[in-house]
């Protein structure tokens, strides 16, 4: 993208920013870094100054623009609802065009092109987690045709720490009698990392492939445990089948009585993943699932729902600036500690990883669980 | 001193990572929430009083302007470096240093966010009363510099009434304590002078604030009117009847409509004005006061009065007021908030004139403001990128301030003078009034490094 | 001397001979701390003050602004007092705007006349009406709808003090606990600088951040930055009900527990005054209340809505019982007003009986009051001095009057002052000598600790009054 295109797409939006600063205390990056360049207002000002020719793209700008988590909390706090996340991602497209971007993004782009996943493994290995789901017969997970496609996502497929999520989700659906299948090696990355990397034009191949697979399976709906896959499908792919996040499906299954829950005495708090809550509008279903577990007390974080604080794992920042990501995660841990809960539940493999990793590094004995894991435990 | 040399010296004091000097950073520290723009020579993020003291000492020797900055939410250009210099961003000095319950004081660093402190205190049943609309983002250092107000200031007074003392870095970098836990300090009320001086007389590095017990009871009402005059008259009548509510806020039709469209607070779209009236304090007698207010509203032809029966209902009534600013801001890309204050009996007259100004300059103006203390906030809507429209906005704003000054009011109630209102200072001050301020400035800032070009107009500008 | 004659002539032309008094029999009435002015001038308004100050500044003579002289001895003895500028004739209420709850008055207006004026349509007043004079000046008034209002201050000498003097000395009383200080009430000022310029600041609105808060600077400046001529103050609606509770406790220990317990509740008393029995004797007698058994008394002012006062009364009387009060009584408004007026006049009662009175104001972080109270009592009792103590509990202020009766006791006050000050300083506070016979005052440090702000104060004073002619030496020693 060049500046002329940027002006066309972003100028009216960025002109809505009145520099009031109400976004500052909602931006996790500003809170840990304290510099105007890490504040949404600062990023808006950069965009505007570049469009108006008062600033030129520079390595400092690259650093500022690539340290946004894309969490969208700024927009939630913004009076005119300036979509800073979109503006930042467009800036990234321009920066890529100028050759000013973190080189690690090239590797990811190459992995996606060559292997169709973010971890540069053989894509067939997407099925690795299935070994842990022994109770489900092989055939039941990999069908040619099914009502529902379970889109597992790269992180849950390849990162051992997150692999129990598809295991648990499959168990729940299998026990509830849902007619579903996974795509295995035919599932390609949804392309979400490319949007954050400023390389969204490269998504096309991935998207076409995935949409084609949906057609061939004849599915009526797709379920995602990954909020970012869900968000990408919902906002970019827009297929004419129903899209569910796992928490929505769990909620339905519980309401229909197809999943029955036993008592579990625990004080839990719920962390809203940015791409599920704020960016996709799914706030209540995961909470309803939690409240359906007898004995569970839900204590809310001070910042919840629209104003939930990102775990630090968003916007490719973990990859580009791990130190910054860790600082945000530490802040999240403090917020969780203030609730006095025994456990934090989320419904995103990335949140799970970021929070659990930080908790482990800081040697806090916080229990971090995905919603699916808690539901499976309550079913047994 | 050459700029590169300055930056090197600053880095020596603060370390590499806390000195910002790139093109980008100089652009980003050149604005605040006003329409003003400037450009510093360097930006620093100190972590301690000692660092601030060394920065100021350097600036004094080299005669370089020093501009303190909190969250940069200033609405009058107070944090804009109009003559270059060093912007001191205090976001790293954000610790609450002491909560002293027996002495009812709290001591903070200037970078602490107002609402963060208030939330912390509320957990202990205490409150810090001033509640500027920007409390969620504003810093206490900024509140100190601007003498910030807010809805609850009607009853509790503004920031200055709650500042007990401060550690201050003075012109040459010396650090002194003014005021403190002991009341009635002998000598001049230097604290009182520094609060609201917009960083032109010194820089606070620690601030001691008064805390008070949170009120026992709160009662909130919403009154809906068919005429703005009736609403305005109700405001003076309530006070004249001997009731001083905690807040008395007003919104006009343009705002009501915008609010309804975005927040859905349940206001009738055709209402000319609504008032939000809140009482607080001891529970005893509050019921009777509420009835009295209800009667006063009826006498002034109120259409309907709604009383919040629960915390949830109270939050609902406030949702409209709290979302008002945002709702209006959505109508056009830019807005300018005026900040004139008038004796409250003049409100109906002044509101009428403000509406005329809007018509004259063909600009939409919304009114959402602190009616109880006569503090108007006409919100002029426009597109900053349209030069012609922008010049009409400036003219309209000046005219509104003139209207306020002419009825015995003033040109700023809580947003400060900064650079934006320098030219209007002559509406309310004579040359000798301003000369006295110049003498004060000179006594505290002999080489003119503290936020130069703010508050006190230069000689020729004042006579223009 | 010739220069002074010239000045007199110039003054006569500027403001009229009748406004200048130079005969010694007259000027002697304005002497204090062993100083006698050579002239007393009576300007009628701020413009005449400007004339006077300009001429005096040119002649380089020192000036002492003067209200009704109740606090003439406060502060260090000035190095010069050539001309007393009396505000006596500047006694107009310029704008009584009850609907906006503000009043603008000239400096010479008496505090009691303001209260009386604000209550004229009712028989309720914040001071006992029968003791007040009638205000006859022409007034500009707005419509009033409610049952009166008042200026929420209760400074010492409130039946005689002028508003200018009250503001210039930052004077306040026990009810600051609920209503705050002059700095919370003063909205605007007009004054004449030591160089003869008329300067105004602030205005009629409660919220005002236009320019520097110059009004604050004038509070407690003792005229050293200029002569305060006009001021606008914030008013409050008169409380619906006013009552006083008086408790007698066996000792400070029980009284202290009671006061502390009350300050921890959500109740909002207007004042919580703790005093020794000698102080109460002086105060109570005026209202016909006599202490019987206690050595330590607590007076509580309750002002507010009917229901709130009723509840406070009930809960506090019960708490008094519980916390060891010998007696606890409630007094209605007719006793309430004279009683609190008397509290403000205790120094007058004491000085009427004892010309060697030494009046002290102790300030300290409010949590320290109990320890300071006990320490003071012991230290003073050790010297065998009669004394009164008034402690504004919850505000961090105590007023002590020492009443020496012979030469030894007189001499002992010097040591006592430094001993008491040391204690206050140890606790982060200060002690100011508010009144003492001139010879003793010379042996005492008057202001005590001015603190870190001293350096700024001096710069300020030098910038505003470079030739040092306004009340010189009142704060800072002159060169």
XYZ file of N, CA and C in Angstrom, chain B residues 35-181:
441
model
N -6.556 22.457 19.981
C -6.248 22.569 18.554
C -4.845 23.134 18.320
N -4.115 23.413 19.418
C -2.798 24.034 19.295
C -1.731 22.998 18.901
N -0.656 23.496 18.276
C 0.451 22.596 17.935
C 1.789 23.274 18.172
N 2.784 22.485 18.510
C 4.129 23.001 18.721
C 5.128 21.894 18.466
N 6.356 22.127 18.886
C 7.380 21.116 18.654
C 8.501 21.291 19.673
N 8.726 20.268 20.488
C 9.815 20.384 21.465
C 11.167 20.077 20.829
N 12.242 20.334 21.576
C 13.575 19.936 21.123
C 13.921 18.535 21.616
N 13.315 18.185 22.732
C 13.556 16.852 23.283
C 12.425 16.501 24.235
N 12.247 15.204 24.443
C 11.237 14.722 25.380
C 11.950 13.830 26.379
N 11.644 14.025 27.656
C 12.275 13.170 28.658
C 11.214 12.510 29.525
N 11.541 11.325 30.006
C 10.640 10.596 30.904
C 11.364 10.305 32.209
N 11.367 11.267 33.133
C 12.124 11.074 34.373
C 11.447 10.052 35.278
N 12.244 9.473 36.168
C 11.706 8.484 37.094
C 11.758 8.960 38.535
N 12.355 10.133 38.765
C 12.483 10.586 40.156
C 12.579 12.108 40.215
N 12.351 12.629 41.426
C 12.491 14.069 41.669
C 13.902 14.524 41.336
N 14.853 13.695 41.730
C 16.242 14.074 41.509
C 16.528 14.276 40.019
N 15.979 13.394 39.205
C 16.179 13.559 37.759
C 15.521 14.844 37.254
N 14.300 15.109 37.755
C 13.618 16.332 37.329
C 14.460 17.541 37.730
N 14.958 17.502 38.953
C 15.770 18.607 39.453
C 16.997 18.845 38.561
N 17.622 17.777 38.148
C 18.814 17.936 37.289
C 18.447 18.460 35.904
N 17.305 17.993 35.396
C 16.847 18.479 34.086
C 16.597 19.990 34.160
N 15.888 20.411 35.228
C 15.550 21.824 35.367
C 16.808 22.657 35.584
N 17.747 22.123 36.377
C 19.012 22.829 36.585
C 19.715 23.083 35.251
N 19.730 22.078 34.414
C 20.346 22.198 33.083
C 19.597 23.241 32.251
N 18.261 23.147 32.287
C 17.449 24.072 31.495
C 17.662 25.516 31.957
N 17.806 25.691 33.266
C 18.012 27.033 33.828
C 19.345 27.611 33.355
N 20.381 26.791 33.420
C 21.702 27.269 32.989
C 21.703 27.598 31.503
N 20.986 26.789 30.726
C 21.025 26.967 29.265
C 19.824 27.748 28.735
N 18.953 28.182 29.647
C 17.749 28.944 29.262
C 16.892 28.218 28.218
N 16.579 26.972 28.532
C 15.752 26.161 27.629
C 14.384 25.945 28.271
N 13.307 26.169 27.543
C 11.970 25.965 28.123
C 11.766 24.540 28.647
N 10.973 24.442 29.709
C 10.621 23.147 30.293
C 9.102 23.080 30.372
N 8.537 22.034 29.786
C 7.083 21.895 29.768
C 6.711 20.559 30.392
N 5.978 20.630 31.507
C 5.539 19.389 32.158
C 4.329 18.843 31.423
N 4.248 17.517 31.366
C 3.145 16.883 30.663
C 2.716 15.619 31.394
N 1.407 15.480 31.564
C 0.889 14.245 32.152
C 0.352 13.377 31.035
N -0.985 13.306 30.916
C -1.556 12.519 29.825
C -1.852 13.384 28.599
N -1.540 14.653 28.671
C -1.752 15.520 27.505
C -3.212 15.662 27.119
N -4.097 15.775 28.132
C -5.519 15.913 27.831
C -5.950 17.371 27.885
N -4.972 18.263 28.006
C -5.282 19.680 28.157
C -6.083 20.230 26.989
N -7.074 21.056 27.300
C -7.977 21.571 26.269
C -7.675 23.003 25.866
N -6.599 23.582 26.409
C -6.306 24.970 26.055
C -4.870 25.161 25.569
N -4.211 24.063 25.256
C -2.844 24.171 24.726
C -1.775 24.271 25.797
N -2.155 24.001 27.034
C -1.216 24.156 28.148
C 0.018 23.278 28.072
N -0.068 22.140 27.390
C 1.090 21.247 27.342
C 1.804 21.298 25.992
N 1.388 22.239 25.150
C 2.016 22.329 23.829
C 3.295 23.175 23.915
N 4.425 22.616 23.462
C 5.684 23.362 23.528
C 5.781 24.388 22.406
N 5.222 25.565 22.638
C 5.172 26.563 21.551
C 6.508 27.227 21.290
N 7.429 27.141 22.257
C 8.759 27.712 22.008
C 9.840 26.648 22.114
N 9.505 25.442 21.696
C 10.480 24.359 21.772
C 10.783 24.013 23.213
N 11.960 23.441 23.440
C 12.356 23.110 24.797
C 12.191 21.643 25.125
N 12.188 21.376 26.427
C 12.156 19.989 26.902
C 10.759 19.673 27.432
N 10.115 18.703 26.822
C 8.846 18.229 27.379
C 9.162 17.148 28.411
N 8.674 17.353 29.622
C 8.908 16.378 30.694
C 7.637 15.556 30.865
N 7.670 14.354 30.311
C 6.493 13.479 30.372
C 6.604 12.653 31.656
N 5.595 12.814 32.544
C 5.722 12.251 33.889
C 5.054 10.885 34.043
N 4.839 10.186 32.921
C 4.098 8.913 33.007
C 4.809 7.862 33.847
N 6.129 7.981 33.984
C 6.833 6.967 34.790
C 6.767 7.260 36.283
N 6.499 8.516 36.630
C 6.389 8.854 38.058
C 4.933 8.694 38.462
N 4.524 7.447 38.638
C 3.101 7.163 38.813
C 2.805 6.304 40.024
N 3.524 6.562 41.108
C 3.290 5.772 42.320
C 2.467 6.545 43.353
N 1.584 5.809 44.008
C 0.916 6.378 45.183
C 1.876 6.133 46.336
N 2.401 7.200 46.932
C 3.494 7.046 47.892
C 3.007 6.755 49.305
N 1.883 7.359 49.674
C 1.423 7.154 51.055
C -0.067 7.457 51.166
N -0.790 6.575 51.836
C -2.169 6.892 52.208
C -2.172 6.989 53.723
N -2.379 8.181 54.239
C -2.319 8.419 55.679
C -3.745 8.651 56.165
N -4.391 7.567 56.593
C -5.809 7.678 56.956
C -6.026 8.559 58.199
N -5.225 8.392 59.277
C -5.455 9.262 60.439
C -5.365 10.756 60.094
N -4.470 11.113 59.197
C -4.347 12.528 58.833
C -5.140 12.894 57.580
N -5.843 11.918 57.041
C -6.672 12.140 55.857
C -5.901 12.799 54.714
N -4.734 12.245 54.437
C -3.965 12.745 53.306
C -3.491 11.571 52.457
N -3.232 11.876 51.211
C -2.601 10.888 50.347
C -1.515 11.629 49.574
N -0.366 10.980 49.426
C 0.727 11.620 48.705
C 1.031 10.800 47.457
N 1.049 11.484 46.333
C 1.220 10.780 45.058
C 2.305 11.431 44.218
N 2.804 10.669 43.279
C 3.646 11.253 42.240
C 2.712 11.839 41.179
N 3.212 12.793 40.392
C 2.310 13.515 39.493
C 1.712 12.668 38.378
N 2.326 11.528 38.057
C 1.832 10.728 36.941
C 0.699 9.781 37.293
N 0.266 9.758 38.548
C -0.836 8.862 38.940
C -2.125 9.338 38.260
N -2.873 8.399 37.704
C -4.127 8.762 37.054
C -5.189 9.035 38.129
N -5.986 10.080 37.900
C -6.956 10.524 38.901
C -7.886 9.392 39.327
N -8.463 8.697 38.362
C -9.438 7.655 38.698
C -8.778 6.466 39.400
N -7.535 6.170 39.031
C -6.829 5.074 39.712
C -6.749 5.366 41.203
N -6.421 6.609 41.548
C -6.347 6.978 42.962
C -7.733 6.870 43.599
N -8.735 7.388 42.891
C -10.085 7.380 43.445
C -10.580 5.956 43.693
N -10.290 5.059 42.766
C -10.703 3.670 42.949
C -9.987 3.027 44.132
N -8.720 3.345 44.261
C -7.923 2.816 45.367
C -8.502 3.284 46.701
N -8.874 4.557 46.770
C -9.400 5.132 48.015
C -10.791 4.584 48.343
N -11.595 4.422 47.288
C -12.972 3.976 47.483
C -13.020 2.616 48.191
N -12.015 1.788 47.900
C -11.954 0.487 48.567
C -11.806 0.637 50.075
N -11.287 1.776 50.512
C -11.120 2.022 51.943
C -12.209 2.951 52.479
N -13.266 3.172 51.686
C -14.360 4.045 52.136
C -14.010 5.517 52.122
N -13.005 5.886 51.333
C -12.565 7.282 51.292
C -12.707 7.812 49.882
N -12.661 9.154 49.759
C -12.687 9.685 48.408
C -11.805 10.910 48.258
N -11.325 11.073 47.026
C -10.695 12.322 46.604
C -11.737 12.942 45.687
N -12.261 14.101 46.073
C -13.506 14.582 45.482
C -13.450 15.101 44.033
N -12.461 15.909 43.639
C -12.550 16.472 42.282
C -12.591 15.387 41.199
N -13.559 15.516 40.301
C -13.773 14.457 39.308
C -13.863 15.018 37.897
N -12.746 15.537 37.370
C -12.795 16.049 36.004
C -13.296 14.966 35.045
N -13.965 15.388 33.983
C -14.536 14.425 33.038
C -13.468 13.470 32.534
N -12.238 13.927 32.492
C -11.154 13.092 31.982
C -10.481 12.294 33.082
N -11.132 12.133 34.232
C -10.481 11.504 35.387
C -9.881 10.129 35.102
N -10.427 9.451 34.126
C -9.912 8.123 33.820
C -8.501 8.196 33.225
N -8.212 9.295 32.566
C -6.908 9.411 31.900
C -6.065 10.542 32.464
N -6.706 11.560 33.036
C -5.940 12.712 33.503
C -5.041 12.306 34.662
N -3.907 13.002 34.791
C -3.006 12.711 35.903
C -3.225 13.740 37.001
N -2.848 13.385 38.217
C -3.009 14.320 39.332
C -2.053 15.501 39.182
N -0.925 15.269 38.523
C -0.023 16.382 38.226
C -0.697 17.384 37.307
N -1.402 16.857 36.316
C -2.147 17.725 35.400
C -3.275 18.441 36.115
N -3.983 17.733 36.996
C -5.054 18.355 37.781
C -4.502 19.493 38.631
N -3.324 19.276 39.190
C -2.641 20.288 40.010
C -2.321 21.512 39.141
N -1.744 21.266 37.999
C -1.341 22.364 37.124
C -2.510 23.167 36.594
N -3.635 22.484 36.379
C -4.780 23.141 35.740
C -5.860 23.540 36.739
N -5.741 23.135 37.986
C -6.810 23.340 38.969
C -8.128 22.798 38.405
N -8.119 21.528 38.094
C -9.242 20.897 37.408
C -10.524 20.906 38.238
N -11.631 20.907 37.532
C -12.930 20.866 38.193
C -13.595 19.514 37.992
N -14.898 19.539 37.679
C -15.670 18.310 37.494
C -17.051 18.499 38.087
N -17.978 17.566 37.782
C -19.360 17.721 38.259
C -19.482 17.895 39.780
N -18.722 17.116 40.549
C -18.891 17.156 42.002
C -18.277 18.382 42.664
N -17.637 19.224 41.870
C -17.003 20.408 42.443
C -18.023 21.430 42.910
N -19.276 21.292 42.466
C -20.325 22.202 42.914
C -20.369 22.200 44.438
N -20.338 21.025 45.003
C -20.421 20.928 46.456
C -19.044 20.881 47.116
N -18.099 20.208 46.464
C -16.846 19.910 47.150
C -15.690 20.844 46.811
N -15.898 21.736 45.845
C -14.801 22.612 45.470
C -13.901 21.951 44.440
N -13.021 22.764 43.849
C -12.161 22.284 42.772
C -10.842 21.751 43.331
N -9.926 21.395 42.441
C -8.685 20.751 42.869
C -7.976 21.532 43.979
N -7.881 22.834 43.824
C -7.098 23.621 44.792
C -7.618 23.475 46.215
N -8.919 23.229 46.354
C -9.479 23.046 47.688
C -9.092 21.702 48.297
N -8.432 20.872 47.527
C -8.063 19.538 48.002
C -6.562 19.282 47.967
N -5.795 20.299 47.603
C -4.341 20.134 47.593
C -3.779 20.721 48.880
N -3.066 19.894 49.637
C -2.532 20.353 50.915
C -1.079 20.796 50.807
N -0.406 20.269 49.817
C 0.999 20.632 49.687
C 1.630 19.918 48.513
N 2.881 20.233 48.276
C 3.567 19.601 47.156
C 5.070 19.737 47.303
N 5.754 18.759 46.744
C 7.191 18.905 46.563
C 7.364 19.527 45.189
N 8.090 20.636 45.151
C 8.147 21.397 43.912
C 9.593 21.638 43.503
N 9.855 21.442 42.219
C 11.156 21.826 41.682
C 11.008 23.263 41.205
N 11.853 24.156 41.721
C 11.727 25.569 41.339
C 12.722 25.922 40.235
N 12.686 27.175 39.842
C 13.331 27.612 38.588
C 14.753 27.139 38.346
N 15.560 27.031 39.421
C 16.965 26.672 39.207
C 17.238 25.203 39.500
N 16.151 24.443 39.728
C 16.328 23.018 39.986
C 16.294 22.667 41.459
N 16.251 23.683 42.314
C 16.149 23.431 43.751
C 14.810 22.751 44.055
N 14.829 21.834 45.027
C 13.599 21.133 45.394
C 13.117 21.658 46.749
N 11.876 22.118 46.804
C 11.329 22.584 48.087
C 9.977 21.934 48.351
N 9.602 21.837 49.625
C 8.249 21.378 49.990
C 7.428 22.598 50.352
N 6.261 22.699 49.784
C 5.345 23.764 50.190
C 4.123 23.102 50.807
N 3.569 23.726 51.840
C 2.402 23.152 52.513
C 2.750 21.811 53.134
N 1.750 20.994 53.409
C 1.991 19.691 54.002
C 0.843 19.279 54.898
N 1.131 18.310 55.758
C 0.060 17.778 56.603
C -0.372 18.763 57.675
